[in-house]
Coordinates of C-alpha atoms in Angstrom, one line a residue:
X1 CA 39.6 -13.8 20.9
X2 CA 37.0 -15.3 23.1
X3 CA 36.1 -19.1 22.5
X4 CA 32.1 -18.1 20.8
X5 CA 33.9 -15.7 18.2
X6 CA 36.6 -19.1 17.5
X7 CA 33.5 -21.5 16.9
X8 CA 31.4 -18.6 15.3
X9 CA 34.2 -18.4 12.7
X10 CA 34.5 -22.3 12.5
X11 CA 30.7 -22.5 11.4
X12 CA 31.3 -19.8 8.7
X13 CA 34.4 -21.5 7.6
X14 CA 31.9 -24.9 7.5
X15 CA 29.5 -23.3 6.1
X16 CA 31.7 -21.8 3.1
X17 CA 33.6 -25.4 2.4
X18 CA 29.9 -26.8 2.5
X19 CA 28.7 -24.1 -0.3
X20 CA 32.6 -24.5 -2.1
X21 CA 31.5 -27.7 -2.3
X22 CA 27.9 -27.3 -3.6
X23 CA 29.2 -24.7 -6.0
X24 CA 31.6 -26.9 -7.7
X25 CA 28.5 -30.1 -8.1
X26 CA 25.1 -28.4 -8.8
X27 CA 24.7 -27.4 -12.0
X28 CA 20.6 -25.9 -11.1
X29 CA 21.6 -22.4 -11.5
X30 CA 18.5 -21.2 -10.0
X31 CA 18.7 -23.2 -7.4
X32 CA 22.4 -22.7 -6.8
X33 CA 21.8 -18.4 -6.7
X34 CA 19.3 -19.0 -4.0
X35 CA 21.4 -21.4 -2.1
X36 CA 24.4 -18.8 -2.3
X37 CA 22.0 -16.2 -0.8
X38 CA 20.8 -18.3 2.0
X39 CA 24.2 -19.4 2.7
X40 CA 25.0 -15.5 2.8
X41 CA 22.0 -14.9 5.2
X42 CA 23.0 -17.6 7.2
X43 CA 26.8 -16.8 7.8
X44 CA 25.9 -12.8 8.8
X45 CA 22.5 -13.9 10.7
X46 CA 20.7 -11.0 8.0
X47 CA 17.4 -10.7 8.3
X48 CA 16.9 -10.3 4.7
X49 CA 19.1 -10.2 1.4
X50 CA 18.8 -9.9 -2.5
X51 CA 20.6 -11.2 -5.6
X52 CA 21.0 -9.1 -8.5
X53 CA 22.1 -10.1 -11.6
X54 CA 23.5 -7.7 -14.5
X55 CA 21.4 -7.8 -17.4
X56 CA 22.7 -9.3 -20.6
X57 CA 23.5 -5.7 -21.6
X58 CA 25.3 -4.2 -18.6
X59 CA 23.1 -1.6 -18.2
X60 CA 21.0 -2.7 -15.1
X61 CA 20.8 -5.0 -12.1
X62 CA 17.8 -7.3 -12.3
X63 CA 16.2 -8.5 -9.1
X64 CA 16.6 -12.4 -9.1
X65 CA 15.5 -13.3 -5.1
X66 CA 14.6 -11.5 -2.4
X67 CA 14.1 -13.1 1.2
X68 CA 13.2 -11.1 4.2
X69 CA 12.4 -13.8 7.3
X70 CA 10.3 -11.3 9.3
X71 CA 8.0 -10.2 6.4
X72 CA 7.7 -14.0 5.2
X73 CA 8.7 -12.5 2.1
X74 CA 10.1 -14.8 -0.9
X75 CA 10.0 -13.3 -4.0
X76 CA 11.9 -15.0 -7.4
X77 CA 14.6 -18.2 -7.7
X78 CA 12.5 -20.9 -7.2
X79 CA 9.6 -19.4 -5.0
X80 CA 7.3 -19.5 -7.9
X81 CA 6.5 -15.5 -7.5
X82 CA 7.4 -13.3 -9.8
X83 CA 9.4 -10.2 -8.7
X84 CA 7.3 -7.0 -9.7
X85 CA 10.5 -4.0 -8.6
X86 CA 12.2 -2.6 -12.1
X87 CA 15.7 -3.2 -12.9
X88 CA 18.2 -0.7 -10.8
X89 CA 20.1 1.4 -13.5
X90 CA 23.7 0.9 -14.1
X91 CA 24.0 4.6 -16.1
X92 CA 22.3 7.4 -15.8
X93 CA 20.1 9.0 -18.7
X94 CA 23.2 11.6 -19.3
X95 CA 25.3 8.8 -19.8
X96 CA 27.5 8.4 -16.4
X97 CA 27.6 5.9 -14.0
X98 CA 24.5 5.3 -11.5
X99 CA 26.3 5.6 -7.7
X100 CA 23.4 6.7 -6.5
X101 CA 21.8 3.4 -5.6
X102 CA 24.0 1.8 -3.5
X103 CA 23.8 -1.7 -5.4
X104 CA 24.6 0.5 -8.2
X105 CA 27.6 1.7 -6.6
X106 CA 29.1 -1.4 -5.7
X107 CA 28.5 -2.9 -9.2
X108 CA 30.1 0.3 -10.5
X109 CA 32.8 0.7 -8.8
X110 CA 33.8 -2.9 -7.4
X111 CA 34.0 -2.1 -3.7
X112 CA 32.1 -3.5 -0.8
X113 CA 29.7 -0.8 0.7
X114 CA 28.3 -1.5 4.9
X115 CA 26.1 1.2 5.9
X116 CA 25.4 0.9 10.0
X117 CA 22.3 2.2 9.8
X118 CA 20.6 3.4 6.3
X119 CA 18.4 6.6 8.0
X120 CA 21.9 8.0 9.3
X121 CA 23.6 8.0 5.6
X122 CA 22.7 10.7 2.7
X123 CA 25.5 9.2 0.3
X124 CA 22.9 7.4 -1.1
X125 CA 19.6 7.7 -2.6
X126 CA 17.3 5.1 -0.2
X127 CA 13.9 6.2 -1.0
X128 CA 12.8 3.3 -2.4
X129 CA 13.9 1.4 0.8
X130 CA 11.7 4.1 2.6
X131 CA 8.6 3.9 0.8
X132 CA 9.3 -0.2 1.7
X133 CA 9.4 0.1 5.5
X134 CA 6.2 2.1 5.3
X135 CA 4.3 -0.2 3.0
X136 CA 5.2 -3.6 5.3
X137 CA 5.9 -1.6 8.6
X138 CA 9.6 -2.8 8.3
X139 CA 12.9 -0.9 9.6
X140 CA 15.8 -1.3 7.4
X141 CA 19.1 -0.8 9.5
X142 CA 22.3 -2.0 8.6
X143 CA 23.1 -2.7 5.0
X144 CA 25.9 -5.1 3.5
X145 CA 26.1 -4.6 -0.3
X146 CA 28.9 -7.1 -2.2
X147 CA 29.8 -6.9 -5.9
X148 CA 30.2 -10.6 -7.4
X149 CA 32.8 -10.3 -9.9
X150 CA 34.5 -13.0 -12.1
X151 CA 37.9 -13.7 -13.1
X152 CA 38.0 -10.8 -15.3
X153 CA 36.7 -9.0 -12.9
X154 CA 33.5 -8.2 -14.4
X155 CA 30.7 -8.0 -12.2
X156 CA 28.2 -10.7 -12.8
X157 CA 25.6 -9.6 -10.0
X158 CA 25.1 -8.0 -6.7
X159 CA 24.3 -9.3 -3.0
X160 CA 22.8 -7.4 -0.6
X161 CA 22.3 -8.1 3.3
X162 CA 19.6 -6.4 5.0
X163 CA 19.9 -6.2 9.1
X164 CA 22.2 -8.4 10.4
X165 CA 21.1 -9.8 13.7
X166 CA 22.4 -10.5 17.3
X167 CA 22.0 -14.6 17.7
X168 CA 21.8 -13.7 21.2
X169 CA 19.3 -11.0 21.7
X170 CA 17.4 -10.8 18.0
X171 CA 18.3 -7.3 17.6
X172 CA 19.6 -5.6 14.7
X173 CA 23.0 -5.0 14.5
X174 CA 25.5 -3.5 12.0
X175 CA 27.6 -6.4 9.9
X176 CA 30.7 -6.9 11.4
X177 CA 34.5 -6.4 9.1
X178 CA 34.4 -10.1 10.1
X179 CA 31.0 -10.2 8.4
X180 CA 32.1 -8.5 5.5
X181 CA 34.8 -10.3 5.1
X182 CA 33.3 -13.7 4.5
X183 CA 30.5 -12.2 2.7
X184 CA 33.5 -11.2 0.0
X185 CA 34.8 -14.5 0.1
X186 CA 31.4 -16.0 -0.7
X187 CA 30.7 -13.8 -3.6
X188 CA 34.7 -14.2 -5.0
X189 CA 33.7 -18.1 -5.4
X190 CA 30.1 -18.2 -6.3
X191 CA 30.9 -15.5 -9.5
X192 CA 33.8 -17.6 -10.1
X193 CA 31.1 -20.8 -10.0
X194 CA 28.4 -18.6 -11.6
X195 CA 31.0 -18.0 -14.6
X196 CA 32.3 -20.8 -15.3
X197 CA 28.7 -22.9 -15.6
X198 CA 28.1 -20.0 -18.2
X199 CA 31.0 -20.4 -20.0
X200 CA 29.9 -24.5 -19.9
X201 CA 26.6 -23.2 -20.9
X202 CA 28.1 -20.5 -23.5
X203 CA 30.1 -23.5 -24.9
X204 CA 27.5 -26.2 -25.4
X205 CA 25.4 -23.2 -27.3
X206 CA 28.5 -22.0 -29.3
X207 CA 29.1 -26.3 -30.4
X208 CA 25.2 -26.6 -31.2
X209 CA 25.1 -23.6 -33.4
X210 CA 28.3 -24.9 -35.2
X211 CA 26.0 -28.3 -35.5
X212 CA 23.1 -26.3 -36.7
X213 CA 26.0 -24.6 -39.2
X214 CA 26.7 -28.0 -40.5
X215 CA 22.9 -27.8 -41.8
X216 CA 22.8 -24.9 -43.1
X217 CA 25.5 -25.8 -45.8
X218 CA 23.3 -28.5 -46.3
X219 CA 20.3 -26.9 -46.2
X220 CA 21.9 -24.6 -48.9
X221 CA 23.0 -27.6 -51.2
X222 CA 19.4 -29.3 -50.7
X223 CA 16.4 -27.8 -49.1
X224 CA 15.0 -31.6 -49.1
X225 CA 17.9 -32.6 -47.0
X226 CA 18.2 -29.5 -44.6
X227 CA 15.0 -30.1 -43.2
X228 CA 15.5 -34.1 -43.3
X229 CA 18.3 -32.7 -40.9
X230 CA 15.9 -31.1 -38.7
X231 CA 12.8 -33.6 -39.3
X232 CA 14.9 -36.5 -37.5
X233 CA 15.8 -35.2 -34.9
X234 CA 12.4 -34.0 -33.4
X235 CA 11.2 -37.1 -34.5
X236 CA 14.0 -39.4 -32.5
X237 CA 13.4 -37.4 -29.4
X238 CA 9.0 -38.2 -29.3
X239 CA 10.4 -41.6 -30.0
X240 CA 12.8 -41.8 -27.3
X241 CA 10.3 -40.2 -24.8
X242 CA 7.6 -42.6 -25.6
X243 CA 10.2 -45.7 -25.2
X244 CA 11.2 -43.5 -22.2
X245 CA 7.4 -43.6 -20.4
X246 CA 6.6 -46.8 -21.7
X247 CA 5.1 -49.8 -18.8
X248 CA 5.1 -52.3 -21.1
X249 CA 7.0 -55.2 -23.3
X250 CA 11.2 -55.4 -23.6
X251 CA 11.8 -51.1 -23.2
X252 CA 10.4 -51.3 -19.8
X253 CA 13.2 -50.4 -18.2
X254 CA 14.6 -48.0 -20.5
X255 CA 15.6 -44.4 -19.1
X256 CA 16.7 -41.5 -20.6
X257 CA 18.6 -38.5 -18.1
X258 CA 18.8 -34.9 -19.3
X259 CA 22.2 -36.0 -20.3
X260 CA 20.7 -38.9 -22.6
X261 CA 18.7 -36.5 -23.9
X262 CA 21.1 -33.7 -25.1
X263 CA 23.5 -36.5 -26.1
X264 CA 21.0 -37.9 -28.8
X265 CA 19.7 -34.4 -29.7
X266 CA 23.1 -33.6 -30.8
X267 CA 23.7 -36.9 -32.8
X268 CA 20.1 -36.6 -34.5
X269 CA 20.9 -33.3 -35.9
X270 CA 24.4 -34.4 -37.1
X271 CA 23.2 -37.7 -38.2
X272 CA 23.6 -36.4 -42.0
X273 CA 26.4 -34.2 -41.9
X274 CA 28.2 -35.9 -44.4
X275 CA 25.8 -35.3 -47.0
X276 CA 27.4 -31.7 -47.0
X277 CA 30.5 -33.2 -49.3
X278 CA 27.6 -35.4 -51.4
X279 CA 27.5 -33.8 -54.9
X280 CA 23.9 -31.5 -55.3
X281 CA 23.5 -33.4 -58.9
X282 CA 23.1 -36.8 -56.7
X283 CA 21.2 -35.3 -53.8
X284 CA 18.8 -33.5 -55.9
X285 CA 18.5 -36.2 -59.1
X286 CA 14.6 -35.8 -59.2
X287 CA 14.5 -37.7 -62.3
X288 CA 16.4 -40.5 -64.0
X289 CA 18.3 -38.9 -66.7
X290 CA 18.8 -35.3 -64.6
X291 CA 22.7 -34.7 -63.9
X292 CA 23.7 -31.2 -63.9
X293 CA 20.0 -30.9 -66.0
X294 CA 17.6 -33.2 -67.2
X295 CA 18.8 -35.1 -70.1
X296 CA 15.0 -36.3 -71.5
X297 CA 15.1 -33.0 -73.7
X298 CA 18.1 -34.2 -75.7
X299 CA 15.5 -37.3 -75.9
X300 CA 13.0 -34.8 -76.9
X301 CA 15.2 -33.6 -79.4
X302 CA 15.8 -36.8 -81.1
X303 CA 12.1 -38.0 -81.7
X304 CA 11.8 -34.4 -82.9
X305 CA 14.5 -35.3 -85.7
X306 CA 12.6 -38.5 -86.1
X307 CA 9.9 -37.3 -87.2
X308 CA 10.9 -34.7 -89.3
X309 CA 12.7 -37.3 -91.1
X310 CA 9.9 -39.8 -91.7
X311 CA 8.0 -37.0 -93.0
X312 CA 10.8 -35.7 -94.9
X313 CA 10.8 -39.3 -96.1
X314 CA 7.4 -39.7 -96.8
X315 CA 7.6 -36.0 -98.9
X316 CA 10.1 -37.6 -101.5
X317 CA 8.3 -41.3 -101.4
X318 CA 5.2 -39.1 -102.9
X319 CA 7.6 -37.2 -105.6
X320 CA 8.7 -40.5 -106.7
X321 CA 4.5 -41.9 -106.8
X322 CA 4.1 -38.8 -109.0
X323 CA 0.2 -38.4 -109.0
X324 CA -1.0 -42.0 -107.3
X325 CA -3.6 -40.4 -105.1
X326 CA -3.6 -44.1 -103.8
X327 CA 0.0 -44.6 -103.3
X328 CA -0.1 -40.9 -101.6
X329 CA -2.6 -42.5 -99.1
X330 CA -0.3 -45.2 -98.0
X331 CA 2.3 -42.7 -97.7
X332 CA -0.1 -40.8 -95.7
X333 CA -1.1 -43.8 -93.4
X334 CA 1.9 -45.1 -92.8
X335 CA 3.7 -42.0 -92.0
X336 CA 0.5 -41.4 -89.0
X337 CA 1.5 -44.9 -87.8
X338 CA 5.2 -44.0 -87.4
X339 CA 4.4 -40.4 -86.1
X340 CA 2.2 -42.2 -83.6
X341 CA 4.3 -44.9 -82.7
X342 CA 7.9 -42.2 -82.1
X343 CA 4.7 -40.3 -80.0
X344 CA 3.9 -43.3 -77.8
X345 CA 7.6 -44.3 -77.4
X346 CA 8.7 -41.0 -76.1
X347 CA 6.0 -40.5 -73.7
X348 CA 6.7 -43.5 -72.7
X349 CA 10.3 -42.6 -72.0
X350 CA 9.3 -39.4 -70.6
X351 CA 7.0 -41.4 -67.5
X352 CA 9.5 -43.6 -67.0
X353 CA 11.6 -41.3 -66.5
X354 CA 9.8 -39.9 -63.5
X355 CA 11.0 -42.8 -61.3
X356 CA 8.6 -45.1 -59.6
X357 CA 9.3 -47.6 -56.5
X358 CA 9.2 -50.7 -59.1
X359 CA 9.9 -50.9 -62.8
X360 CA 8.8 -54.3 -64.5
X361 CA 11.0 -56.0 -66.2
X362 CA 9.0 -55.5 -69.3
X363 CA 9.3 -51.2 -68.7
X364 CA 12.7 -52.2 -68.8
X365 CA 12.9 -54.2 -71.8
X366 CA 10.7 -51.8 -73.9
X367 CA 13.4 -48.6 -73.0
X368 CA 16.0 -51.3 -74.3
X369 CA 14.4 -52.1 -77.7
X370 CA 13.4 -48.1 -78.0
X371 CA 17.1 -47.1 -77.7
X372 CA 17.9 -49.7 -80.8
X373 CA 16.0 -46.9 -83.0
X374 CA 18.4 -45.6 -85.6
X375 CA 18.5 -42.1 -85.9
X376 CA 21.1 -39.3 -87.5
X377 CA 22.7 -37.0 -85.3
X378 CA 24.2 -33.9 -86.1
X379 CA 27.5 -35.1 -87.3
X380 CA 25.5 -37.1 -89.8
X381 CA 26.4 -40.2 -88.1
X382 CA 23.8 -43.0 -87.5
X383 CA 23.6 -44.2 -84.2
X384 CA 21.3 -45.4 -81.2
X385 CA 18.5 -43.2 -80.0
X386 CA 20.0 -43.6 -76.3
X387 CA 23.3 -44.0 -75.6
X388 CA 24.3 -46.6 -73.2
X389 CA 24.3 -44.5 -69.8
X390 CA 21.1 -43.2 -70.6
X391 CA 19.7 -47.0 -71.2
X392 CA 21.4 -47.6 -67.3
X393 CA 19.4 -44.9 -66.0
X394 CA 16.0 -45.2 -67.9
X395 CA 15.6 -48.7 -66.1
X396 CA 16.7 -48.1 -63.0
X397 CA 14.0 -50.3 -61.1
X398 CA 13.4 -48.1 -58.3
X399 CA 13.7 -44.5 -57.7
X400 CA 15.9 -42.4 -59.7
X401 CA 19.6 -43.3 -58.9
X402 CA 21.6 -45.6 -60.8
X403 CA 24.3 -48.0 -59.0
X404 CA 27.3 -45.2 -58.9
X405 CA 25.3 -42.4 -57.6
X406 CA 23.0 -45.2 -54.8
X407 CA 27.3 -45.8 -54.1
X408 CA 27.6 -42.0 -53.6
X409 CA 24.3 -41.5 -51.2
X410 CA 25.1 -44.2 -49.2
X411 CA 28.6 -43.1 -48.6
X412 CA 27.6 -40.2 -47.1
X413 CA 27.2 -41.9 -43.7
X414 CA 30.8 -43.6 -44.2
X415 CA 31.7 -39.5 -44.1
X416 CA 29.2 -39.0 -40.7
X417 CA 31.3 -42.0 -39.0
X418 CA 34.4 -40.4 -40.0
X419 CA 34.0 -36.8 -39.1
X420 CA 32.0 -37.5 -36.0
X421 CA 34.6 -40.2 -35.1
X422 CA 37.6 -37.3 -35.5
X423 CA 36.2 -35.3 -33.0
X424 CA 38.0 -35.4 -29.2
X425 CA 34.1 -35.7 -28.1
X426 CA 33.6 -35.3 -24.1
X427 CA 32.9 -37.5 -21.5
X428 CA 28.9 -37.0 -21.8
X429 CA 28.7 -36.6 -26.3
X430 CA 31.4 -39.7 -26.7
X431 CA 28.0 -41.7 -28.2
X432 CA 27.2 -39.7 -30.8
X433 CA 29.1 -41.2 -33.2
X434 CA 27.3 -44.8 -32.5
X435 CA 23.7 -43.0 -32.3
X436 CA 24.3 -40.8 -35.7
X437 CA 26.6 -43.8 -37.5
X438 CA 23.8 -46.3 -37.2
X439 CA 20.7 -45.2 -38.6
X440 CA 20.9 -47.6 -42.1
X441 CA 22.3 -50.6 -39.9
X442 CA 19.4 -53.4 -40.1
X443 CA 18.6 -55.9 -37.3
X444 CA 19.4 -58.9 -39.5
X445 CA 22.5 -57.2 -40.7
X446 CA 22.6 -56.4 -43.9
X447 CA 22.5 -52.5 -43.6
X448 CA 25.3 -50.8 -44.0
X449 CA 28.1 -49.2 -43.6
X450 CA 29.5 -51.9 -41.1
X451 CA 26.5 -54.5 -41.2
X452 CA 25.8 -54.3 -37.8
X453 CA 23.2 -56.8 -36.1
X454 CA 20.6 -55.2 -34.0
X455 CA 21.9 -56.5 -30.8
X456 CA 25.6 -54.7 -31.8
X457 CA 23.8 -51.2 -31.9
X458 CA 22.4 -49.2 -28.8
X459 CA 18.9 -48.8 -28.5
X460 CA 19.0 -45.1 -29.6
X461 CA 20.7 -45.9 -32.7
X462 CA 17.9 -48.1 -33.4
X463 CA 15.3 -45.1 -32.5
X464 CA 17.0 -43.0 -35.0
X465 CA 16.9 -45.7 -37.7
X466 CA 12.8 -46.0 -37.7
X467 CA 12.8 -42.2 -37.4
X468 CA 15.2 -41.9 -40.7
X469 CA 12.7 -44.3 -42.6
X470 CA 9.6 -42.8 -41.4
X471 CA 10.6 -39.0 -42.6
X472 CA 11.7 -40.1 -45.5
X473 CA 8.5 -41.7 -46.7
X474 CA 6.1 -38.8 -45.4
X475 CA 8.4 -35.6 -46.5
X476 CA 6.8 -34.3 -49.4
X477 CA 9.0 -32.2 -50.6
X478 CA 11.7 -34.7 -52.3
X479 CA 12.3 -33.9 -56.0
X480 CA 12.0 -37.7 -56.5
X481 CA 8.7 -38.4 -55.0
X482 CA 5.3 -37.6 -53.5
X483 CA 5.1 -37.5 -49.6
X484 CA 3.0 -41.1 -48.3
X485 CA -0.2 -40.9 -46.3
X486 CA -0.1 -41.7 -42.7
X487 CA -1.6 -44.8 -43.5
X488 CA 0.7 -46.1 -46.3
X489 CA 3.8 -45.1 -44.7
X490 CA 2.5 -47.3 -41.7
X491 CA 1.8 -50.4 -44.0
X492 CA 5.7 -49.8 -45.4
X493 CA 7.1 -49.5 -41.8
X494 CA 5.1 -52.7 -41.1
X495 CA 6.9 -53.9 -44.0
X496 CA 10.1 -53.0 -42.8
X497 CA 9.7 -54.5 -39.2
X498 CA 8.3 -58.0 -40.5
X499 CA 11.7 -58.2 -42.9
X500 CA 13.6 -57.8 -39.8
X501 CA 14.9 -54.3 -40.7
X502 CA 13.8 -52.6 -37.8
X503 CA 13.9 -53.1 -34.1
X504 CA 10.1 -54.6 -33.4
X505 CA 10.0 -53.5 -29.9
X506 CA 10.5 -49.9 -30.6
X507 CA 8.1 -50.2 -34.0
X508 CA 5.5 -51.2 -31.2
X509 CA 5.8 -48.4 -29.5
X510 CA 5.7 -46.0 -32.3
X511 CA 2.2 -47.6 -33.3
X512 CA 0.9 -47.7 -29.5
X513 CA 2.2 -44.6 -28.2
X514 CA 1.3 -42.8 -31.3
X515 CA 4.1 -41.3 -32.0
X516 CA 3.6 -41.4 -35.6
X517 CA 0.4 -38.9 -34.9
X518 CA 2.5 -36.9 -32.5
X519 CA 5.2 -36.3 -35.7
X520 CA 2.4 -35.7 -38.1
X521 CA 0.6 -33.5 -36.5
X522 CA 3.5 -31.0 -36.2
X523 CA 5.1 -31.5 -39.4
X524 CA 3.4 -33.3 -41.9
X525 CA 0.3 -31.5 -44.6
X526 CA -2.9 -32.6 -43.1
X527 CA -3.7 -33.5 -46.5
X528 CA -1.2 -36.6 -45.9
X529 CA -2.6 -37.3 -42.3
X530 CA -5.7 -39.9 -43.1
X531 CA -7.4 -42.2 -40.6
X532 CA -5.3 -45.2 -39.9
X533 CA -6.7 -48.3 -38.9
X534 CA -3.9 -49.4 -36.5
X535 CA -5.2 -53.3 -36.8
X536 CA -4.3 -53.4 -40.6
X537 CA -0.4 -52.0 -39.8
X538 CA 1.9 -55.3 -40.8
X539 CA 3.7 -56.7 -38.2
X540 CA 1.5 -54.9 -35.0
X541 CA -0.7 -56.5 -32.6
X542 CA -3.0 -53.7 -31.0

């Protein structure tokens, strides 16, 4: 072997370690296919070459790029144009395999095919390259055509070399066993490469719909709280691209990579998973007295027996008047009074009820002196109109959960921590758990579960803390309450950053940035979206 063909074969061998290498680091997979073809161009001195790739449903080769250097022709990976050929059939319309096209062929049967020159061979049905060379005045010669196939050897794709050329004369030549040879080699790695970035990719979508499963069962216990699942998220990430772009105040130099970005993604969606062991009685208490049902009908019930008995009362208080038409008035009067008075009480009972975001103490004490009404229950036992536990819930001072059940909600993200925490999470997802696990922490510390100060929580835990709250007071479809306005869930996110419970710097930019606009516009009812007069928001200087 003369000394060129040793340092010919050294440059290939470089050239493969350098694409090995390449193969193993870029993770572009457009940009790695057309870097394995121009690697394979390179090492053969072709002319021109195409990737194929086997459709989804291995019945066809789709052109991905196609590079011929004398027609300045660079069609698909990252060119920007569009390849215009159809798909090459992998089976014919009887049913059999295509080995009539000779990328068809090699994808069919798993073997290399080198023509010498294409005019010369009738194995193979080439009109299509001959109605090529006539269009662009070309003159296909000698043809290299390579199955890639992975480690089950499946066939993944198809590369195909189009005139090799003489480095020292420019003429067409035929590829060389040599040729071939490394050609093989090249396709053996990159399919193994190709394969194992989509079993990567089939992976991370496989984990994500398991997320997205998580939600469902939620979704299925709660409505309210599925789309709370899927509400946060999208709002985290407008957040955390705002903070991202921002040129101004403490965030400057906050960055967020791809990475960053799938990692809190994937802790925003799970952020409430472990809601899905929170009892649907607690999650979907839309009233006060509602457990499995709502409990003001038995209330109902009771007035109703009320007042049958004052007017049975009254009834025998005029037998024993005989015929006093004015003793039959007072009766008369009297019962009206009480009638309207057991009216007013339980109507009363019935709005408060309904929940509000602040009972007054005297709401509260007027439910405590209703339930000392004496009434007869069916046992013929007299007893309080409201039993104990219903007194607890009646005047609960904000919202509809009493102590036990608030206990219950807010263990749900004691559950996240854990099951998030049980997971062997990899190198680029280990902090989920601290994004997801943080969003009730406070920046004076009195959030919970752990109390964390805000300098003890990452930034992005902090993001996902103002989305949480902000949600939560627009979504209108809580059984508990009506969604806010733009403008008055402002004014109580103001609130919140002036008490210190969220992180001001990242409050600023979800006022100046307009996120908040951004989120509504995409998910909240235009009747909630009113003008907002940013210089009136508490605790923001425009």
């Amino acid at each position: 072997m003369s000394d060129s063909s040793y340092t010919d074969i050294a440059q290939r061998l470089e050239q493969l370690t350098e694409l090995s290498v390449e193969l193993s680091t870029n993770h572009d997979m457009p940009l790695l296919l057309e870097r394995i073809l121009k690697a394979a161009k390179a090492m053969t001195h072709a002319d021109g070459g195409t990737l194929y790739r086997t459709r989804e449903d291995k019945q066809a080769l789709c052109f991905n790029i196609s590079i011929n250097d004398t027609l300045g022709m660079y069609q698909g990976g990252t060119s920007g144009h569009k390849i215009e050929i159809p798909d090459i059939p992998l089976v014919t319309a009887s049913g059999e395999r295509n080995l009539s096209a000779v990328a068809a062929y090699a994808a069919n049967t798993g073997t290399s095919v080198n023509i010498q020159d294409v005019y010369q061979v009738e194995a193979f049905n080439f009109s299509g390259m001959r109605k090529f060379d006539e269009t662009f005045n070309y003159h296909s010669q000698s043809f290299l055509t390579v199955p890639m196939m992975d480690h089950e050897r499946e066939v993944i794709g198809v590369l195909q070399l189009i005139n090799a050329k003489d480095p020292a004369t420019g003429k067409t030549r035929a590829f060389s066993d040599t040729d071939q040879r490394f050609i093989e080699a090249l396709a053996s790695q990159a399919a193994i490469a190709l394969t194992n970035q989509q079993l990567i990719q089939l992976l991370e979508n496989l984990f994500e719909s398991f997320v997205k499963l998580i939600n469902i069962g939620i979704d299925e216990k709660s409505p309210h709280t599925g789309r709370h699942c899927e509400h946060v998220p999208e709002l985290t990430m407008m957040l955390a691209d705002a903070a991202h772009d921002t040129d101004k105040g403490p965030l400057t130099e906050f960055r967020m990579t791809p990475a960053d970005r799938k990692q809190l993604w994937i802790a925003g969606l799970l952020h409430d998973c472990g809601k899905i062991t929170t009892p649907v009685h607690v999650v979907e208490k839309a009233t006060k007295l509602e457990s499995l049902f709502d409990r003001i009908h038995l209330v109902d019930t009771r007035f109703e027996v009320l007042k049958r008995d004052a007017e049975i009362r009254s009834l025998k208080e005029k037998l024993a008047a005989g015929n006093d038409p004015k003793r039959h008035e007072e009766i008369n009067r009297g019962l009206s009074e009480e009638l309207a008075r057991l009216d007013d009480d339980r109507e009363f009972l019935r709005f408060a009820n309904i929940g509000s975001e602040a009972m007054s103490p005297e709401a509260q004490k007027r439910v405590t002196d209703i339930a000392r009404t004496r009434w007869i229950g069916p046992d013929g036992y007299e007893r309080d109109l409201l039993s104990e536990d219903e007194v607890t819930n009646l005047t609960i001072r904000a919202g509809t959960l009493n102590a036990q059940e608030r206990e219950i909600i807010n263990n749900h993200i004691s559950v996240t921590i854990r099951m998030l925490e049980s997971l062997p999470w990899p190198k680029h997802l280990q902090q989920v758990p601290e994004y997801a696990g943080g969003h009730h922490e406070r920046m004076d510390g009195n959030g919970y579960p752990r109390g964390l100060r805000g300098d003890q929580m990452s930034v992005q835990a902090r993001m996902m803390a103002i989305a949480d709250i902000f949600e939560a007071l627009t979504a209108k479809d809580r059984p508990y309450k009506k969604g806010k306005t733009l403008s008055e869930s402002l004014e109580i996110l103001g609130g919140f950053r002036l008490r210190n419970h969220i992180d001001p710097d990242l409050f600023d930019i979800f006022v100046r940035k307009k996120v908040y606009l951004q989120y509504a516009q995409r998910f909240m009812d235009p009747a909630q979206i009113d003008d907002v007069d940013e210089s009136r928001i508490p605790g923001y200087t425009p």
